[in-house]
mmCIF file of C-alpha atoms and ligand atoms in Angstrom:
data_model
loop_
_atom_site.group_PDB
_atom_site.id
_atom_site.type_symbol
_atom_site.label_atom_id
_atom_site.label_comp_id
_atom_site.label_asym_id
_atom_site.label_seq_id
_atom_site.Cartn_x
_atom_site.Cartn_y
_atom_site.Cartn_z
ATOM 1 C CA MET A 21 -0.042 0.012 -0.073
ATOM 2 C CA PHE A 22 1.040 3.551 -0.560
ATOM 3 C CA GLU A 23 3.921 2.861 -3.022
ATOM 4 C CA SER A 24 3.230 5.540 -5.465
ATOM 5 C CA LEU A 25 2.294 8.073 -2.750
ATOM 6 C CA GLN A 26 5.497 7.403 -0.954
ATOM 7 C CA SER A 27 7.639 7.780 -3.953
ATOM 8 C CA ARG A 28 5.941 11.079 -4.764
ATOM 9 C CA LEU A 29 6.317 12.544 -1.399
ATOM 10 C CA SER A 30 9.811 11.436 -0.866
ATOM 11 C CA ASP A 31 10.700 13.391 -4.123
ATOM 12 C CA VAL A 32 8.765 16.570 -2.835
ATOM 13 C CA PHE A 33 10.449 16.443 0.530
ATOM 14 C CA GLY A 34 13.743 15.422 -0.581
ATOM 15 C CA LYS A 35 14.014 18.546 -2.611
ATOM 16 C CA LEU A 36 12.718 20.608 0.294
ATOM 17 C CA THR A 37 15.112 19.206 2.996
ATOM 18 C CA ARG A 38 18.105 19.471 0.634
ATOM 19 C CA ARG A 39 17.753 23.253 0.680
ATOM 20 C CA GLY A 40 19.035 25.250 3.403
ATOM 21 C CA ALA A 41 16.672 28.192 3.592
ATOM 22 C CA LEU A 42 13.059 28.144 2.554
ATOM 23 C CA SER A 43 10.695 30.885 1.503
ATOM 24 C CA GLU A 44 7.017 30.806 1.765
ATOM 25 C CA ALA A 45 6.829 30.311 -1.942
ATOM 26 C CA ASP A 46 8.943 27.078 -1.589
ATOM 27 C CA VAL A 47 6.547 25.668 0.916
ATOM 28 C CA GLN A 48 3.540 26.667 -1.228
ATOM 29 C CA ALA A 49 4.960 24.950 -4.215
ATOM 30 C CA ALA A 50 5.792 21.760 -2.303
ATOM 31 C CA LEU A 51 2.235 21.547 -0.781
ATOM 32 C CA ARG A 52 0.802 21.940 -4.423
ATOM 33 C CA GLU A 53 2.688 18.776 -5.269
ATOM 34 C CA VAL A 54 1.422 17.189 -1.984
ATOM 35 C CA ARG A 55 -1.987 17.930 -2.908
ATOM 36 C CA VAL A 56 -1.651 16.350 -6.473
ATOM 37 C CA ALA A 57 0.025 13.279 -4.956
ATOM 38 C CA LEU A 58 -2.705 12.713 -2.450
ATOM 39 C CA LEU A 59 -5.421 13.137 -5.202
ATOM 40 C CA GLU A 60 -3.758 10.760 -7.417
ATOM 41 C CA ALA A 61 -3.594 8.336 -4.372
ATOM 42 C CA ASP A 62 -7.332 8.641 -4.620
ATOM 43 C CA VAL A 63 -7.890 10.416 -1.292
ATOM 44 C CA ALA A 64 -11.244 12.147 -0.998
ATOM 45 C CA LEU A 65 -11.063 15.819 -2.302
ATOM 46 C CA PRO A 66 -12.437 17.441 1.021
ATOM 47 C CA VAL A 67 -9.859 15.577 3.018
ATOM 48 C CA VAL A 68 -7.046 16.606 0.731
ATOM 49 C CA LYS A 69 -8.051 20.251 0.920
ATOM 50 C CA ASP A 70 -8.386 20.263 4.674
ATOM 51 C CA PHE A 71 -5.022 18.597 5.100
ATOM 52 C CA VAL A 72 -3.154 20.815 2.773
ATOM 53 C CA GLU A 73 -4.688 23.816 4.526
ATOM 54 C CA ARG A 74 -3.857 22.734 7.945
ATOM 55 C CA VAL A 75 -0.142 21.952 7.044
ATOM 56 C CA ARG A 76 0.126 25.388 5.243
ATOM 57 C CA ASP A 77 -1.247 27.054 8.436
ATOM 58 C CA LYS A 78 1.500 25.510 10.464
ATOM 59 C CA ALA A 79 4.393 25.526 8.062
ATOM 60 C CA VAL A 80 4.484 28.991 6.587
ATOM 61 C CA GLY A 81 4.914 30.634 9.917
ATOM 62 C CA GLN A 82 8.150 32.566 10.536
ATOM 63 C CA GLU A 83 9.226 30.096 13.240
ATOM 64 C CA VAL A 84 9.359 27.207 10.778
ATOM 65 C CA LEU A 85 10.988 29.152 7.955
ATOM 66 C CA ARG A 86 13.642 30.811 10.141
ATOM 67 C CA SER A 87 14.594 27.503 11.780
ATOM 68 C CA VAL A 88 17.991 25.725 11.118
ATOM 69 C CA THR A 89 16.219 22.815 9.403
ATOM 70 C CA PRO A 90 13.005 24.290 7.787
ATOM 71 C CA GLY A 91 12.527 21.321 5.421
ATOM 72 C CA GLN A 92 12.591 18.923 8.205
ATOM 73 C CA GLN A 93 10.348 21.017 10.204
ATOM 74 C CA VAL A 94 7.730 20.888 7.415
ATOM 75 C CA VAL A 95 8.138 17.029 7.092
ATOM 76 C CA LYS A 96 7.432 16.759 10.622
ATOM 77 C CA ILE A 97 4.149 18.958 10.377
ATOM 78 C CA VAL A 98 3.156 16.720 7.485
ATOM 79 C CA ASN A 99 3.845 13.682 9.571
ATOM 80 C CA ASP A 100 1.831 14.924 12.603
ATOM 81 C CA GLU A 101 -1.021 15.918 10.297
ATOM 82 C CA LEU A 102 -1.053 12.557 8.618
ATOM 83 C CA VAL A 103 -1.318 10.870 11.894
ATOM 84 C CA GLU A 104 -4.180 13.151 12.916
ATOM 85 C CA MET A 105 -5.962 12.408 9.652
ATOM 86 C CA LEU A 106 -5.435 8.640 10.022
ATOM 87 C CA GLY A 107 -7.077 8.648 13.721
ATOM 88 C CA GLY A 108 -4.481 10.113 16.054
ATOM 89 C CA ALA A 109 -1.572 8.616 17.893
ATOM 90 C CA GLY A 110 -1.480 5.872 20.460
ATOM 91 C CA ALA A 111 -5.068 4.570 19.602
ATOM 92 C CA GLN A 112 -4.525 1.018 20.540
ATOM 93 C CA GLY A 113 -2.418 -1.778 21.690
ATOM 94 C CA ASP A 114 0.027 -3.851 19.859
ATOM 95 C CA SER A 115 -0.892 -7.546 19.914
ATOM 96 C CA GLY A 116 -4.536 -7.900 20.068
ATOM 97 C CA THR A 117 -7.524 -6.920 18.013
ATOM 98 C CA GLY A 118 -7.991 -3.419 19.417
ATOM 99 C CA LEU A 119 -11.580 -4.164 19.985
ATOM 100 C CA ASP A 120 -13.575 -2.883 22.865
ATOM 101 C CA LEU A 121 -14.723 -5.866 24.722
ATOM 102 C CA ALA A 122 -15.296 -4.297 28.078
ATOM 103 C CA ALA A 123 -18.798 -5.682 28.688
ATOM 104 C CA THR A 124 -20.325 -8.553 30.431
ATOM 105 C CA PRO A 125 -19.554 -11.750 28.363
ATOM 106 C CA PRO A 126 -20.645 -12.960 25.990
ATOM 107 C CA VAL A 127 -19.825 -9.688 24.220
ATOM 108 C CA PRO A 128 -21.524 -9.399 20.877
ATOM 109 C CA VAL A 129 -19.480 -8.045 17.966
ATOM 110 C CA MET A 130 -21.193 -7.775 14.685
ATOM 111 C CA LEU A 131 -19.597 -7.505 11.182
ATOM 112 C CA VAL A 132 -21.480 -5.740 8.468
ATOM 113 C CA GLY A 133 -20.602 -4.789 4.783
ATOM 114 C CA LEU A 134 -21.155 -5.669 1.224
ATOM 115 C CA GLN A 135 -20.987 -9.066 -0.283
ATOM 116 C CA GLY A 136 -17.441 -9.940 -1.284
ATOM 117 C CA SER A 137 -15.834 -7.408 0.960
ATOM 118 C CA GLY A 138 -14.161 -9.997 3.028
ATOM 119 C CA LYS A 139 -16.713 -10.059 5.916
ATOM 120 C CA THR A 140 -16.478 -13.946 6.554
ATOM 121 C CA THR A 141 -12.863 -14.093 6.145
ATOM 122 C CA SER A 142 -12.232 -11.253 8.578
ATOM 123 C CA CYS A 143 -14.658 -12.762 10.882
ATOM 124 C CA GLY A 144 -12.402 -15.893 10.993
ATOM 125 C CA LYS A 145 -9.370 -13.975 11.252
ATOM 126 C CA ILE A 146 -10.692 -11.875 14.265
ATOM 127 C CA ALA A 147 -11.631 -15.057 15.918
ATOM 128 C CA VAL A 148 -8.277 -16.545 15.690
ATOM 129 C CA ARG A 149 -6.568 -13.431 17.025
ATOM 130 C CA LEU A 150 -9.077 -13.190 19.856
ATOM 131 C CA LYS A 151 -8.458 -16.894 20.705
ATOM 132 C CA ASP A 152 -4.655 -16.875 20.274
ATOM 133 C CA ARG A 153 -3.638 -13.454 21.524
ATOM 134 C CA GLU A 154 -6.364 -12.352 23.875
ATOM 135 C CA ARG A 155 -7.129 -15.922 25.244
ATOM 136 C CA LYS A 156 -10.937 -15.460 24.605
ATOM 137 C CA LYS A 157 -13.418 -18.293 24.048
ATOM 138 C CA VAL A 158 -15.133 -17.222 20.777
ATOM 139 C CA LEU A 159 -18.370 -18.399 19.151
ATOM 140 C CA MET A 160 -19.043 -17.405 15.545
ATOM 141 C CA ALA A 161 -22.341 -17.374 13.883
ATOM 142 C CA SER A 162 -23.522 -16.684 10.378
ATOM 143 C CA LEU A 163 -26.598 -14.657 9.939
ATOM 144 C CA ASP A 164 -26.540 -15.014 6.125
ATOM 145 C CA VAL A 165 -29.734 -17.041 5.152
ATOM 146 C CA ARG A 166 -29.759 -15.790 1.646
ATOM 147 C CA ARG A 167 -26.656 -17.106 0.146
ATOM 148 C CA PRO A 168 -27.065 -20.933 0.525
ATOM 149 C CA ALA A 169 -23.462 -21.752 1.226
ATOM 150 C CA ALA A 170 -22.719 -18.827 3.577
ATOM 151 C CA GLN A 171 -23.373 -20.604 6.866
ATOM 152 C CA GLN A 172 -21.561 -23.616 5.733
ATOM 153 C CA GLN A 173 -18.583 -21.325 4.687
ATOM 154 C CA LEU A 174 -18.343 -20.028 8.229
ATOM 155 C CA ALA A 175 -18.476 -23.475 9.657
ATOM 156 C CA VAL A 176 -15.727 -24.639 7.587
ATOM 157 C CA LEU A 177 -13.655 -21.592 8.411
ATOM 158 C CA GLY A 178 -14.412 -22.309 11.996
ATOM 159 C CA GLN A 179 -12.884 -25.917 11.689
ATOM 160 C CA GLN A 180 -9.844 -24.611 9.970
ATOM 161 C CA ALA A 181 -9.403 -21.957 12.700
ATOM 162 C CA GLY A 182 -10.237 -24.081 15.799
ATOM 163 C CA VAL A 183 -13.165 -21.780 16.599
ATOM 164 C CA ALA A 184 -16.643 -22.837 17.464
ATOM 165 C CA THR A 185 -19.617 -21.992 15.191
ATOM 166 C CA LEU A 186 -23.197 -21.862 16.052
ATOM 167 C CA PRO A 187 -25.014 -25.046 14.811
ATOM 168 C CA ILE A 188 -27.016 -24.474 11.720
ATOM 169 C CA VAL A 189 -30.771 -24.553 11.925
ATOM 170 C CA PRO A 190 -32.219 -24.540 8.382
ATOM 171 C CA GLY A 191 -34.916 -21.776 7.942
ATOM 172 C CA GLU A 192 -34.163 -19.775 10.932
ATOM 173 C CA PRO A 193 -34.205 -15.978 10.394
ATOM 174 C CA PRO A 194 -31.248 -13.863 11.157
ATOM 175 C CA VAL A 195 -32.520 -12.142 14.282
ATOM 176 C CA ALA A 196 -33.567 -15.545 15.803
ATOM 177 C CA ILE A 197 -29.960 -16.885 14.913
ATOM 178 C CA ALA A 198 -28.427 -13.803 16.610
ATOM 179 C CA ARG A 199 -30.452 -14.288 19.798
ATOM 180 C CA ARG A 200 -29.681 -18.045 19.941
ATOM 181 C CA ALA A 201 -26.032 -17.251 19.416
ATOM 182 C CA MET A 202 -26.148 -14.993 22.462
ATOM 183 C CA THR A 203 -28.119 -17.530 24.445
ATOM 184 C CA THR A 204 -25.465 -20.281 23.571
ATOM 185 C CA GLY A 205 -22.762 -18.008 24.291
ATOM 186 C CA ALA A 206 -24.073 -17.276 27.804
ATOM 187 C CA LEU A 207 -24.991 -20.906 28.488
ATOM 188 C CA GLU A 208 -21.569 -22.426 27.365
ATOM 189 C CA GLY A 209 -19.407 -19.679 28.752
ATOM 190 C CA TYR A 210 -18.148 -17.950 25.695
ATOM 191 C CA ASP A 211 -16.375 -14.542 25.989
ATOM 192 C CA VAL A 212 -17.196 -13.174 22.483
ATOM 193 C CA VAL A 213 -19.947 -13.900 19.893
ATOM 194 C CA LEU A 214 -18.891 -12.792 16.469
ATOM 195 C CA LEU A 215 -22.040 -12.195 14.199
ATOM 196 C CA ASP A 216 -21.356 -12.495 10.451
ATOM 197 C CA THR A 217 -24.151 -10.539 8.816
ATOM 198 C CA ALA A 218 -25.501 -11.037 5.325
ATOM 199 C CA GLY A 219 -24.000 -8.772 2.511
ATOM 200 C CA ARG A 220 -25.398 -7.484 -0.754
ATOM 201 C CA LEU A 221 -23.993 -6.501 -4.030
ATOM 202 C CA ALA A 222 -25.096 -2.949 -3.302
ATOM 203 C CA ILE A 223 -26.483 -1.058 -0.344
ATOM 204 C CA ASP A 224 -30.164 -1.507 -0.273
ATOM 205 C CA GLU A 225 -33.012 -0.848 2.141
ATOM 206 C CA ALA A 226 -33.678 -4.525 3.026
ATOM 207 C CA LEU A 227 -30.043 -5.080 3.991
ATOM 208 C CA MET A 228 -29.904 -1.994 6.191
ATOM 209 C CA ALA A 229 -33.348 -2.800 7.782
ATOM 210 C CA GLU A 230 -31.989 -6.420 8.610
ATOM 211 C CA VAL A 231 -28.741 -5.153 10.074
ATOM 212 C CA ALA A 232 -30.643 -2.574 12.087
ATOM 213 C CA GLU A 233 -33.008 -5.375 13.356
ATOM 214 C CA VAL A 234 -30.199 -7.475 14.421
ATOM 215 C CA ARG A 235 -28.478 -4.684 16.096
ATOM 216 C CA GLU A 236 -31.667 -3.806 18.078
ATOM 217 C CA ALA A 237 -31.925 -7.539 19.245
ATOM 218 C CA VAL A 238 -28.361 -7.968 20.457
ATOM 219 C CA LYS A 239 -26.946 -4.593 20.993
ATOM 220 C CA PRO A 240 -23.436 -5.197 19.660
ATOM 221 C CA ARG A 241 -20.452 -3.845 21.762
ATOM 222 C CA GLU A 242 -18.723 -3.344 18.363
ATOM 223 C CA THR A 243 -20.309 -2.889 14.928
ATOM 224 C CA LEU A 244 -17.421 -3.439 12.429
ATOM 225 C CA LEU A 245 -17.807 -2.398 8.837
ATOM 226 C CA VAL A 246 -15.740 -4.429 6.514
ATOM 227 C CA ALA A 247 -14.760 -2.777 3.387
ATOM 228 C CA ASP A 248 -12.558 -3.635 0.324
ATOM 229 C CA ALA A 249 -9.494 -1.073 0.049
ATOM 230 C CA MET A 250 -9.359 -1.900 -3.522
ATOM 231 C CA THR A 251 -12.609 -0.202 -4.300
ATOM 232 C CA GLY A 252 -11.133 3.141 -3.150
ATOM 233 C CA GLN A 253 -13.640 5.967 -2.395
ATOM 234 C CA ASP A 254 -16.642 3.551 -2.905
ATOM 235 C CA ALA A 255 -15.311 1.843 0.170
ATOM 236 C CA VAL A 256 -15.475 5.031 2.020
ATOM 237 C CA ASN A 257 -19.013 5.856 0.665
ATOM 238 C CA VAL A 258 -20.172 2.324 1.844
ATOM 239 C CA ALA A 259 -18.719 2.858 5.237
ATOM 240 C CA GLN A 260 -20.551 6.237 5.460
ATOM 241 C CA ALA A 261 -23.805 4.819 4.500
ATOM 242 C CA PHE A 262 -23.634 1.990 7.033
ATOM 243 C CA ASN A 263 -22.539 4.404 9.664
ATOM 244 C CA GLU A 264 -25.427 6.819 9.034
ATOM 245 C CA ARG A 265 -27.957 3.960 9.016
ATOM 246 C CA VAL A 266 -26.801 1.354 11.588
ATOM 247 C CA GLY A 267 -23.948 3.151 13.423
ATOM 248 C CA VAL A 268 -20.544 1.770 12.907
ATOM 249 C CA THR A 269 -17.776 1.531 15.801
ATOM 250 C CA GLY A 270 -14.734 0.750 13.651
ATOM 251 C CA ILE A 271 -13.646 -0.327 10.119
ATOM 252 C CA VAL A 272 -11.924 -3.407 8.931
ATOM 253 C CA LEU A 273 -10.119 -2.631 5.722
ATOM 254 C CA THR A 274 -9.565 -5.738 3.604
ATOM 255 C CA ARG A 275 -7.323 -6.342 0.490
ATOM 256 C CA VAL A 276 -4.774 -3.906 1.538
ATOM 257 C CA ASP A 277 -2.232 -6.304 0.144
ATOM 258 C CA GLY A 278 -3.566 -5.553 -3.250
ATOM 259 C CA ASP A 279 -4.123 -1.867 -2.873
ATOM 260 C CA ALA A 280 -1.195 0.299 -4.267
ATOM 261 C CA ARG A 281 -2.864 3.798 -3.976
ATOM 262 C CA GLY A 282 -4.374 3.731 -0.328
ATOM 263 C CA GLY A 283 -6.955 6.202 -0.896
ATOM 264 C CA ALA A 284 -9.621 4.445 1.201
ATOM 265 C CA ALA A 285 -7.205 3.941 4.105
ATOM 266 C CA LEU A 286 -6.199 7.738 4.059
ATOM 267 C CA SER A 287 -9.819 9.144 3.630
ATOM 268 C CA MET A 288 -11.828 6.658 5.810
ATOM 269 C CA ARG A 289 -11.356 8.345 9.272
ATOM 270 C CA ALA A 290 -11.773 11.875 8.004
ATOM 271 C CA VAL A 291 -15.007 11.221 5.996
ATOM 272 C CA THR A 292 -16.755 8.699 8.412
ATOM 273 C CA GLY A 293 -15.440 9.856 11.708
ATOM 274 C CA ARG A 294 -14.851 6.116 12.457
ATOM 275 C CA PRO A 295 -11.521 4.557 13.091
ATOM 276 C CA ILE A 296 -9.875 1.953 10.979
ATOM 277 C CA LYS A 297 -9.276 -0.869 13.601
ATOM 278 C CA LEU A 298 -7.708 -3.646 11.511
ATOM 279 C CA LEU A 299 -6.268 -4.356 8.063
ATOM 280 C CA GLY A 300 -6.823 -7.482 6.069
ATOM 281 C CA VAL A 301 -3.601 -8.199 4.394
ATOM 282 C CA GLY A 302 -4.059 -11.433 2.547
ATOM 283 C CA GLU A 303 -6.412 -14.536 2.320
ATOM 284 C CA LYS A 304 -4.900 -16.642 5.089
ATOM 285 C CA LEU A 305 -6.377 -16.576 8.562
ATOM 286 C CA ASP A 306 -3.300 -14.888 10.158
ATOM 287 C CA ALA A 307 -3.253 -12.129 7.494
ATOM 288 C CA LEU A 308 -4.726 -9.397 9.909
ATOM 289 C CA GLU A 309 -2.804 -6.373 11.193
ATOM 290 C CA ALA A 310 -3.691 -3.703 13.792
ATOM 291 C CA PHE A 311 -3.868 -0.317 12.387
ATOM 292 C CA HIS A 312 -1.442 2.259 13.774
ATOM 293 C CA PRO A 313 -1.836 5.681 12.572
ATOM 294 C CA ASP A 314 1.702 6.617 13.479
ATOM 295 C CA ARG A 315 3.237 3.729 11.666
ATOM 296 C CA VAL A 316 1.319 4.124 8.586
ATOM 297 C CA ALA A 317 2.346 7.834 8.452
ATOM 298 C CA SER A 318 5.953 6.913 8.778
ATOM 299 C CA ARG A 319 5.570 4.264 6.153
ATOM 300 C CA ILE A 320 4.152 6.819 3.798
ATOM 301 C CA LEU A 321 6.809 9.358 4.411
ATOM 302 C CA GLY A 322 9.588 6.675 4.178
HETATM 303 P P1 GDP B 414 -17.765 -11.812 2.135
HETATM 304 O O1 GDP B 414 -18.736 -12.058 1.038
HETATM 305 O O2 GDP B 414 -17.763 -10.372 2.593
HETATM 306 O O3 GDP B 414 -18.005 -12.649 3.239
HETATM 307 O O4 GDP B 414 -16.522 -12.132 1.548
HETATM 308 P P2 GDP B 414 -15.349 -13.398 1.871
HETATM 309 O O5 GDP B 414 -14.850 -13.360 3.133
HETATM 310 O O6 GDP B 414 -15.988 -14.542 1.341
HETATM 311 O O7 GDP B 414 -14.127 -12.894 0.942
HETATM 312 C C1 GDP B 414 -14.264 -12.783 -0.528
HETATM 313 C C2 GDP B 414 -12.909 -13.120 -1.044
HETATM 314 O O8 GDP B 414 -11.827 -12.150 -0.585
HETATM 315 C C3 GDP B 414 -12.255 -14.447 -0.739
HETATM 316 O O9 GDP B 414 -11.697 -15.038 -1.704
HETATM 317 C C4 GDP B 414 -11.231 -14.052 0.360
HETATM 318 O O10 GDP B 414 -10.224 -15.091 0.436
HETATM 319 C C5 GDP B 414 -10.729 -12.801 -0.168
HETATM 320 N N1 GDP B 414 -10.284 -11.874 0.912
HETATM 321 C C6 GDP B 414 -10.737 -11.511 2.075
HETATM 322 N N2 GDP B 414 -9.961 -10.617 2.609
HETATM 323 C C7 GDP B 414 -8.945 -10.403 2.010
HETATM 324 C C8 GDP B 414 -7.640 -9.767 2.063
HETATM 325 O O11 GDP B 414 -7.339 -9.144 3.166
HETATM 326 N N3 GDP B 414 -6.593 -9.780 1.066
HETATM 327 C C9 GDP B 414 -6.903 -10.698 0.095
HETATM 328 N N4 GDP B 414 -5.860 -10.631 -0.863
HETATM 329 N N5 GDP B 414 -7.954 -11.321 -0.177
HETATM 330 C C10 GDP B 414 -8.902 -11.359 0.857
#
């Protein structure tokens, strides 16, 4: 991720830091190039505008321009603003999922998103991580009664992952499955219940109503929107729509391994107001990473 943005920015800032003194015009010219680089990385326009403006406000002051290393000061300002844009520093711990599970067990966690976004795979990945790194007893349940193989797919994933799945009862509606998952979770001493909801090819009212109904029934501690990074700004729009309709507590951005531009990753927080919590970086069950704004910013700035 971010390969082209990284090389563009290292050109811009390389030029800037090699100069001794900087004028306001030098900084303005560099920021114009930063603006173009961000737009080419498919970052949402309002996010780019806001970002460049904030950097400009801080960077053209006399204090920066008169300092001994003005170029480096500008890069530091860009770095700090990038961290802000991505969700702020020190948001989460290192090893686990970064999910908020501070509630009486079993803690319901719901995954929502479009079909094919990587919801079911992410459900398995999160379950494995909770089990292995946070020592949680996890139960997974698929609420997807429309796609005939969906519930079976999660059961197979559970077997591979060594994570329990709720037994399938043919014909049971989503809300009833969710309630049964919570009851089973309570009776059998599970810490976390992961609910994998049905997706659609596009956002539609029936999907939103179903998700909203499940949410009402189980009141999830976390509602994670799973979005495909490769779809760029569409992923951001989907996240925004879900957030407005059903409320989202965090985002799982998938297929980051195939996303060279990074526009969704960079715009998501600023547009939706919700943090990216996890990154899907491959098809395997361990291909999941915690999202650290500060690390991502330093990766982008090389
Ligand atoms: P769902 O319809 O949202 O449940 O999507 P699935 O979980 O079935 O995933 C759809 C496809 O995307 C599968 O082939 C997954 O292996 C693949 N996939 C999911 N997450 C990732 C990821 O982070 N990286 C890559 N490369 N593929 C992924």
